[in-house]
Short mmCIF file of C-alpha atoms and ligand atoms in Angstrom, two decimals:
data_model
loop_
_atom_site.label_atom_id
_atom_site.label_comp_id
_atom_site.label_asym_id
_atom_site.label_seq_id
_atom_site.Cartn_x
_atom_site.Cartn_y
_atom_site.Cartn_z
CA MET A 28 121.41 87.93 115.81
CA GLN A 29 119.44 91.13 116.36
CA LYS A 30 115.66 90.88 116.00
CA VAL A 31 113.82 94.07 115.18
CA TYR A 32 110.06 93.98 114.88
CA LEU A 33 108.62 96.75 112.72
CA ASP A 34 105.55 94.96 111.37
CA ASN A 35 102.96 96.04 113.91
CA ALA A 36 100.24 96.61 111.33
CA ALA A 37 100.38 92.86 110.65
CA THR A 38 100.15 91.99 114.32
CA THR A 39 101.42 93.14 117.70
CA ALA A 40 103.02 91.55 120.76
CA ILE A 41 100.51 90.92 123.52
CA HIS A 42 100.68 93.43 126.38
CA PRO A 43 101.89 91.76 129.63
CA GLN A 44 98.80 92.95 131.53
CA VAL A 45 96.58 91.40 128.85
CA ILE A 46 98.39 88.08 129.22
CA GLU A 47 97.99 88.24 133.01
CA GLU A 48 94.27 88.91 132.78
CA MET A 49 93.75 86.17 130.19
CA VAL A 50 95.69 83.59 132.22
CA ASN A 51 93.54 84.36 135.26
CA VAL A 52 90.41 83.72 133.22
CA MET A 53 91.85 80.50 131.76
CA LYS A 54 92.64 79.24 135.25
CA ASP A 55 89.60 80.39 137.15
CA CYS A 56 86.74 80.82 134.74
CA TYR A 57 86.35 77.92 132.35
CA GLY A 58 82.57 77.68 132.26
CA ASN A 59 80.61 77.89 129.03
CA PRO A 60 78.82 81.27 129.03
CA SER A 61 75.68 79.57 127.71
CA SER A 62 75.47 77.26 130.73
CA THR A 63 73.00 78.35 133.37
CA HIS A 64 74.98 77.07 136.37
CA ILE A 65 77.40 79.19 138.37
CA PHE A 66 80.40 78.34 136.16
CA GLY A 67 78.54 79.47 133.06
CA ARG A 68 77.12 82.55 134.75
CA GLU A 69 80.60 83.64 135.83
CA ALA A 70 81.89 83.34 132.27
CA LYS A 71 78.80 85.15 130.97
CA ALA A 72 79.37 87.97 133.45
CA LEU A 73 82.93 88.44 132.13
CA LEU A 74 81.66 88.55 128.55
CA GLU A 75 79.02 91.11 129.34
CA LEU A 76 81.44 93.25 131.31
CA ALA A 77 83.83 93.23 128.33
CA ARG A 78 80.97 94.18 126.00
CA LYS A 79 79.90 97.02 128.27
CA LYS A 80 83.42 98.43 128.57
CA ILE A 81 84.04 98.24 124.82
CA ALA A 82 80.67 99.85 124.08
CA GLN A 83 81.44 102.71 126.48
CA GLN A 84 84.80 103.30 124.82
CA LEU A 85 83.12 103.63 121.42
CA ASN A 86 80.09 105.56 122.66
CA ALA A 87 77.92 102.65 121.48
CA ALA A 88 75.27 100.60 123.27
CA PRO A 89 76.37 97.16 124.53
CA ALA A 90 73.70 95.62 122.27
CA GLU A 91 75.53 97.07 119.26
CA ILE A 92 78.75 95.14 119.95
CA TYR A 93 79.06 91.53 118.72
CA PHE A 94 82.14 89.44 119.44
CA THR A 95 83.75 87.65 116.49
CA SER A 96 87.03 85.84 115.86
CA CYS A 97 88.80 88.61 113.91
CA GLY A 98 88.56 91.61 111.61
CA THR A 99 88.03 89.37 108.60
CA GLU A 100 84.95 87.74 110.13
CA SER A 101 83.55 91.09 111.26
CA ASN A 102 83.87 92.63 107.80
CA ASN A 103 82.48 89.53 106.05
CA THR A 104 79.48 89.39 108.36
CA ILE A 105 78.64 93.04 107.85
CA ILE A 106 79.01 93.16 104.07
CA ARG A 107 77.35 89.85 103.32
CA SER A 108 74.41 90.54 105.60
CA CYS A 109 73.85 93.98 104.12
CA VAL A 110 73.39 92.34 100.72
CA ASN A 111 71.77 89.05 101.71
CA ASP A 112 69.41 90.38 104.38
CA LEU A 113 69.12 94.16 104.28
CA GLY A 114 68.27 94.62 100.62
CA VAL A 115 71.49 96.33 99.53
CA THR A 116 71.85 96.11 95.74
CA ARG A 117 74.73 98.53 95.21
CA ILE A 118 78.09 98.81 96.97
CA ILE A 119 80.44 101.76 96.68
CA THR A 120 83.98 100.77 97.63
CA THR A 121 87.56 100.79 96.28
CA TYR A 122 90.40 98.53 95.21
CA MET A 123 92.35 99.82 98.23
CA GLU A 124 90.32 97.94 100.86
CA HIS A 125 91.68 95.02 102.84
CA LYS A 126 91.28 91.70 101.02
CA CYS A 127 88.53 90.55 103.37
CA VAL A 128 86.38 93.45 102.17
CA MET A 129 87.43 93.27 98.52
CA GLU A 130 86.92 89.52 98.26
CA SER A 131 83.54 89.59 100.03
CA VAL A 132 82.36 92.32 97.69
CA SER A 133 83.71 90.54 94.59
CA ASP A 134 82.06 87.29 95.66
CA LEU A 135 78.67 88.97 95.99
CA GLU A 136 79.24 90.71 92.66
CA SER A 137 80.13 87.45 90.89
CA ARG A 138 76.83 85.96 92.07
CA ASP A 139 75.00 88.90 90.51
CA LYS A 140 73.69 89.93 93.89
CA VAL A 141 74.95 93.46 93.77
CA GLU A 142 76.27 96.22 91.52
CA VAL A 143 79.72 97.35 92.64
CA ILE A 144 81.24 100.75 92.00
CA ARG A 145 84.92 101.15 92.85
CA LEU A 146 85.92 104.75 93.33
CA ASN A 147 88.80 106.35 91.48
CA ILE A 148 91.93 106.65 93.57
CA LEU A 149 94.00 109.81 93.31
CA LYS A 150 97.78 109.75 92.95
CA ASP A 151 98.20 110.34 96.70
CA GLY A 152 96.13 107.24 97.46
CA SER A 153 93.02 109.08 98.65
CA ILE A 154 89.57 108.49 97.23
CA ASP A 155 88.00 110.83 94.72
CA TYR A 156 85.59 112.62 97.09
CA ASP A 157 83.98 114.59 94.23
CA GLN A 158 83.16 111.39 92.37
CA PHE A 159 81.72 109.95 95.59
CA GLU A 160 79.53 113.03 96.10
CA GLU A 161 78.06 112.57 92.64
CA LEU A 162 77.53 108.81 92.93
CA ILE A 163 75.90 108.83 96.34
CA LYS A 164 73.10 111.09 95.11
CA ASP A 165 71.63 108.23 93.09
CA GLN A 166 69.09 106.66 95.45
CA SER A 167 67.52 104.29 92.93
CA LYS A 168 69.26 101.32 94.61
CA LYS A 169 69.78 100.64 98.30
CA THR A 170 73.47 101.37 98.78
CA LEU A 171 76.20 100.24 101.15
CA VAL A 172 79.33 102.37 101.27
CA SER A 173 82.35 100.36 102.43
CA LEU A 174 85.47 102.51 102.80
CA MET A 175 88.25 101.78 105.23
CA HIS A 176 89.06 104.25 108.01
CA ALA A 177 92.79 103.79 107.44
CA ASN A 178 94.60 101.92 104.74
CA ASN A 179 96.67 99.10 106.22
CA GLU A 180 99.38 99.37 103.58
CA ILE A 181 100.05 103.07 103.04
CA GLY A 182 98.24 104.46 106.09
CA ASN A 183 95.96 107.01 104.37
CA LEU A 184 93.11 108.13 106.65
CA LEU A 185 89.58 108.57 105.34
CA ASP A 186 87.59 111.71 106.09
CA VAL A 187 84.93 109.60 107.79
CA LYS A 188 82.68 112.49 108.79
CA ARG A 189 82.57 113.82 105.24
CA ILE A 190 81.46 110.39 103.99
CA SER A 191 78.95 109.79 106.80
CA ALA A 192 77.30 113.18 106.27
CA LEU A 193 76.63 112.20 102.66
CA THR A 194 75.56 108.62 103.38
CA LYS A 195 73.04 110.00 105.89
CA GLU A 196 71.75 112.63 103.49
CA TYR A 197 71.22 110.08 100.72
CA ASN A 198 69.99 107.17 102.87
CA ALA A 199 72.92 104.82 102.33
CA LEU A 200 74.46 102.47 104.89
CA PHE A 201 78.06 103.18 105.88
CA HIS A 202 80.59 100.51 106.85
CA THR A 203 84.11 101.56 107.70
CA ASP A 204 86.84 99.00 108.37
CA THR A 205 88.39 100.33 111.58
CA VAL A 206 90.79 97.44 112.17
CA GLN A 207 93.84 99.74 111.94
CA THR A 208 92.31 102.62 113.91
CA VAL A 209 90.40 101.23 116.91
CA GLY A 210 92.74 101.63 119.89
CA HIS A 211 94.98 104.04 117.97
CA TYR A 212 92.48 106.88 117.73
CA PRO A 213 89.45 107.78 119.84
CA ILE A 214 86.47 106.31 117.99
CA ASP A 215 83.02 107.70 118.78
CA VAL A 216 80.51 105.96 116.54
CA GLU A 217 77.87 108.63 117.13
CA ASP A 218 80.17 111.51 116.37
CA LEU A 219 81.58 109.73 113.30
CA GLY A 220 78.08 108.78 112.16
CA ILE A 221 78.94 105.24 111.06
CA ASP A 222 76.61 102.25 110.84
CA PHE A 223 79.17 99.44 110.95
CA ALA A 224 82.76 99.07 112.14
CA SER A 225 85.20 96.27 112.89
CA CYS A 226 88.03 95.53 115.30
CA SER A 227 90.70 92.89 115.74
CA ALA A 228 92.40 92.39 119.12
CA HIS A 229 95.77 91.31 117.76
CA LYS A 230 96.35 94.73 116.17
CA ILE A 231 96.26 96.43 119.56
CA HIS A 232 98.43 94.18 121.72
CA GLY A 233 95.60 91.75 122.37
CA PRO A 234 95.30 88.06 121.46
CA LYS A 235 94.73 86.57 118.02
CA GLY A 236 91.31 85.00 117.52
CA ALA A 237 89.21 87.76 119.10
CA GLY A 238 87.50 90.75 117.55
CA PHE A 239 84.18 92.51 117.42
CA LEU A 240 81.87 94.20 115.04
CA TYR A 241 79.81 97.28 115.74
CA ALA A 242 76.39 97.39 114.10
CA ARG A 243 74.06 100.32 114.72
CA LYS A 244 70.94 99.00 116.45
CA SER A 245 68.58 100.16 113.71
CA THR A 246 70.37 98.09 111.03
CA HIS A 247 69.32 94.56 112.14
CA ILE A 248 72.02 92.53 110.39
CA LYS A 249 71.73 88.75 110.33
CA PRO A 250 74.23 85.95 111.12
CA LEU A 251 76.86 84.48 108.85
CA ILE A 252 77.33 81.49 111.14
CA ALA A 253 74.31 79.51 112.30
CA GLY A 254 74.15 77.30 115.38
CA GLY A 255 73.53 77.76 119.06
CA GLY A 256 72.44 81.36 118.79
CA GLN A 257 75.22 82.95 120.83
CA GLU A 258 75.79 86.70 120.56
CA ARG A 259 72.06 87.32 120.54
CA GLY A 260 71.73 85.10 117.48
CA LEU A 261 74.26 86.95 115.32
CA ARG A 262 77.32 84.78 115.83
CA SER A 263 76.87 81.20 116.88
CA GLY A 264 79.72 79.25 118.45
CA THR A 265 80.89 79.12 122.05
CA GLU A 266 82.49 82.44 122.86
CA ASN A 267 86.27 82.78 123.23
CA VAL A 268 85.94 84.09 126.77
CA TYR A 269 89.62 84.64 127.60
CA GLY A 270 90.21 86.11 124.12
CA ILE A 271 87.35 88.54 124.62
CA VAL A 272 88.58 89.51 128.07
CA GLY A 273 92.02 90.05 126.49
CA LEU A 274 90.48 92.15 123.73
CA SER A 275 88.66 94.34 126.24
CA LYS A 276 91.81 94.78 128.36
CA ALA A 277 93.93 95.55 125.28
CA LEU A 278 91.50 98.24 124.19
CA GLU A 279 91.32 99.68 127.67
CA ILE A 280 95.12 99.96 127.92
CA SER A 281 95.44 101.36 124.37
CA LEU A 282 92.99 104.13 125.14
CA GLU A 283 94.40 104.88 128.60
CA GLU A 284 97.88 105.19 127.09
CA LEU A 285 96.74 106.79 123.85
CA GLU A 286 98.42 110.15 124.34
CA ASN A 287 101.75 108.69 125.50
CA HIS A 288 101.85 106.03 122.82
CA THR A 289 100.86 108.43 120.05
CA LYS A 290 103.58 110.87 121.04
CA HIS A 291 106.22 108.13 121.25
CA ILE A 292 105.26 106.51 117.93
CA GLU A 293 104.94 109.83 116.09
CA GLY A 294 108.46 110.65 117.28
CA LEU A 295 109.75 107.36 115.86
CA LYS A 296 107.98 107.87 112.55
CA LYS A 297 109.35 111.41 112.24
CA TYR A 298 112.84 110.15 113.04
CA ALA A 299 112.54 107.37 110.45
CA ILE A 300 111.44 109.85 107.76
CA GLU A 301 114.32 112.20 108.57
CA GLU A 302 116.94 109.45 108.65
CA LEU A 303 115.76 107.75 105.47
CA THR A 304 115.51 111.05 103.60
CA ALA A 305 118.98 112.12 104.72
CA LYS A 306 120.69 108.80 104.00
CA ILE A 307 119.02 107.29 100.94
CA PRO A 308 119.04 109.59 97.90
CA GLY A 309 115.74 109.49 96.01
CA VAL A 310 113.74 107.80 98.76
CA ALA A 311 110.06 108.80 98.85
CA PHE A 312 106.90 107.76 100.68
CA ASN A 313 103.77 106.15 99.25
CA GLY A 314 100.39 107.80 99.45
CA LEU A 315 100.12 110.33 102.24
CA SER A 316 102.37 108.28 104.47
CA ASN A 317 104.60 111.20 105.50
CA ASP A 318 101.67 113.55 106.16
CA PHE A 319 101.01 113.29 109.90
CA GLU A 320 97.48 114.71 109.69
CA LYS A 321 96.22 112.49 106.90
CA SER A 322 97.90 109.17 107.58
CA LEU A 323 98.23 106.60 110.36
CA TYR A 324 101.03 107.52 112.76
CA THR A 325 101.69 103.80 113.14
CA VAL A 326 102.53 103.19 109.46
CA LEU A 327 105.28 104.49 107.18
CA SER A 328 105.14 103.26 103.60
CA VAL A 329 108.59 103.71 102.09
CA LYS A 330 109.25 103.92 98.36
CA LEU A 331 112.83 102.87 97.70
CA PRO A 332 114.17 104.29 94.41
CA PHE A 333 115.19 100.91 92.94
CA HIS A 334 113.59 97.54 92.26
CA ASP A 335 114.75 94.77 94.53
CA THR A 336 112.76 91.55 94.55
CA LEU A 337 115.08 90.03 97.16
CA ILE A 338 114.82 92.80 99.72
CA GLY A 339 112.67 90.64 101.99
CA PHE A 340 115.51 88.11 102.30
CA GLU A 341 118.13 90.80 102.77
CA LEU A 342 116.18 92.37 105.62
CA GLU A 343 115.49 88.94 107.04
CA LEU A 344 119.22 88.20 107.14
CA ALA A 345 119.71 91.39 109.12
CA GLY A 346 116.98 90.33 111.57
CA ILE A 347 114.56 93.06 110.56
CA ALA A 348 110.88 92.33 110.22
CA VAL A 349 108.94 94.74 108.01
CA SER A 350 106.42 94.04 105.32
CA GLN A 351 106.52 94.38 101.56
CA GLY A 352 102.85 95.02 101.14
CA SER A 353 100.08 94.48 103.56
CA ALA A 354 101.53 90.97 104.05
CA CYS A 355 99.05 90.02 106.73
CA SER A 356 97.68 87.28 104.52
CA SER A 357 100.09 84.93 102.81
CA GLY A 358 103.48 86.57 103.24
CA ALA A 359 104.03 86.38 99.48
CA ALA A 360 106.00 89.27 98.05
CA LYS A 361 103.93 89.99 94.96
CA VAL A 362 102.79 93.41 93.86
CA SER A 363 99.86 94.40 96.00
CA LYS A 364 96.55 95.68 94.67
CA VAL A 365 97.27 98.98 96.42
CA MET A 366 100.58 99.47 94.59
CA GLU A 367 98.93 98.38 91.34
CA THR A 368 96.27 101.02 91.91
CA LEU A 369 98.74 103.79 92.73
CA TYR A 370 101.41 103.16 90.14
CA THR A 371 101.86 102.14 86.49
CA GLU A 372 103.61 98.85 85.77
CA GLU A 373 106.70 100.79 84.71
CA GLU A 374 106.74 102.74 87.97
CA VAL A 375 106.29 99.56 89.99
CA ASN A 376 109.31 98.07 88.23
CA GLN A 377 111.51 100.97 89.28
CA MET A 378 110.73 100.96 92.98
CA THR A 379 110.47 98.74 96.05
CA PRO A 380 107.70 99.43 98.55
CA LEU A 381 108.25 98.66 102.21
CA ARG A 382 105.71 99.02 104.98
CA VAL A 383 107.30 99.90 108.30
CA SER A 384 104.80 99.83 111.14
CA PHE A 385 105.48 100.86 114.70
CA SER A 386 104.18 100.20 118.19
CA TYR A 387 104.84 101.74 121.58
CA MET A 388 107.36 98.95 122.14
CA ASN A 389 109.72 100.19 119.41
CA THR A 390 112.78 102.32 120.08
CA LYS A 391 115.04 104.70 118.16
CA GLU A 392 117.60 101.88 118.04
CA ASP A 393 115.11 99.83 115.99
CA ILE A 394 114.91 102.66 113.47
CA ASP A 395 118.71 102.95 113.39
CA ALA A 396 119.00 99.22 112.64
CA LEU A 397 116.44 99.49 109.84
CA VAL A 398 118.01 102.57 108.30
CA SER A 399 121.57 101.26 108.38
CA THR A 400 120.46 98.01 106.72
CA LEU A 401 118.50 99.87 104.06
CA VAL A 402 121.47 102.17 103.44
CA LYS A 403 123.67 99.12 102.78
CA ILE A 404 121.10 97.57 100.45
CA SER A 405 120.52 100.89 98.67
CA SER A 406 124.20 101.59 98.13
CA LYS A 407 124.52 98.48 95.94
CA HIS A 408 121.62 99.52 93.74
CA LEU A 409 122.42 103.20 93.63
CA VAL A 410 126.01 102.49 92.53
CA VAL A 411 124.78 100.11 89.84
CA ASN A 412 122.21 102.63 88.65
CA ALA A 413 124.58 105.64 88.84
N1 LIG B 30 91.11 95.05 107.87
C1 LIG B 30 92.30 95.66 107.90
C2 LIG B 30 92.38 97.10 107.54
C3 LIG B 30 93.44 94.96 108.29
O1 LIG B 30 94.62 95.58 108.32
C4 LIG B 30 93.32 93.58 108.61
C5 LIG B 30 94.50 92.78 108.96
O2 LIG B 30 95.61 93.11 108.65
C6 LIG B 30 92.05 93.00 108.58
C7 LIG B 30 90.96 93.76 108.20
C8 LIG B 30 91.85 91.57 108.94
O3 LIG B 30 91.95 91.40 110.32
P1 LIG B 30 92.22 89.94 110.97
O4 LIG B 30 93.66 89.66 110.78
O5 LIG B 30 91.84 90.10 112.39
O6 LIG B 30 91.34 89.01 110.25
#
């Protein structure tokens, strides 16, 4: 049976060079980086080299990069510390964030630790910038703004510089979840003017179980996990040395190949849009997903013009892996918060959303397989509905 992987926003295949580098570390460098003997010092040297390289790629200082296990941990650490340690009493965010941000914020809210304002979302899935401009002027409470750089479900990109200019002007802290953009876009933390960001290796052809957070030096966030004081006290627990080396290598390759990969993936996305539009009457795209300037080139959020609760199985039978929502949590095909925010219940019941997400490893043949399967599925519904 054919196997077509178009779910790269959920996770990616590990790059062969990343595997090679990780295996070398596993074989040759097994010391604990906290040990003071030669084995430990060798492992420590690898960690610090990885930190230095990553910092350079983001135009950050090495001391501003902290290794974590994943994007979820990075986002939790940042948000919770802002409230618990840095005196934040108001958060401006949205219902479109990844669950790890939404749930952390809701948890703090339910404990009465913080007032939460969730911005209005426009029909195209972007935030209401005018509303934000009004809200941010209120400086009576110390504010954290947490808005994702790119939405993992529909791909909408945030105008980060517009937000950071305002957070600076009105003395707010600015966290942007960059899990879907690090390695896919050049990220310069100084130029973007952000205080906190997050990264997960498995989204960029690196290993699962490794990530980092960026925290501007002046912010002084505190740990979520207590213990041996690794990561300069911010993240206790023996470091995942080979995972971190893999993360650093994955980021290095992603940025070296950025232009080639972007061109290749943009070509695939354009082809998918053209083919779907030509072959499935009434097909549309969610949010700004078919706007190449304002949406991730790696994600295409398709809006099929019929409701099919079994589409996941049908695609599965054809060997095609896409996602019906963000699907990087439980795999359950229930209506996502993003779709609930964008559409009325009636609209949701007349459509089927599909997230198709690409990597440099995909080919035109993958798109052909997807489109022909969707055409078959659609023809049943469109005849019934005709
Ligand atoms: N933030 C965004 C935007 C994501 O897409 C994801 C994962 O899909 C995460 C955070 C969580 O990352 P991780 O899977 O590394 O915990």
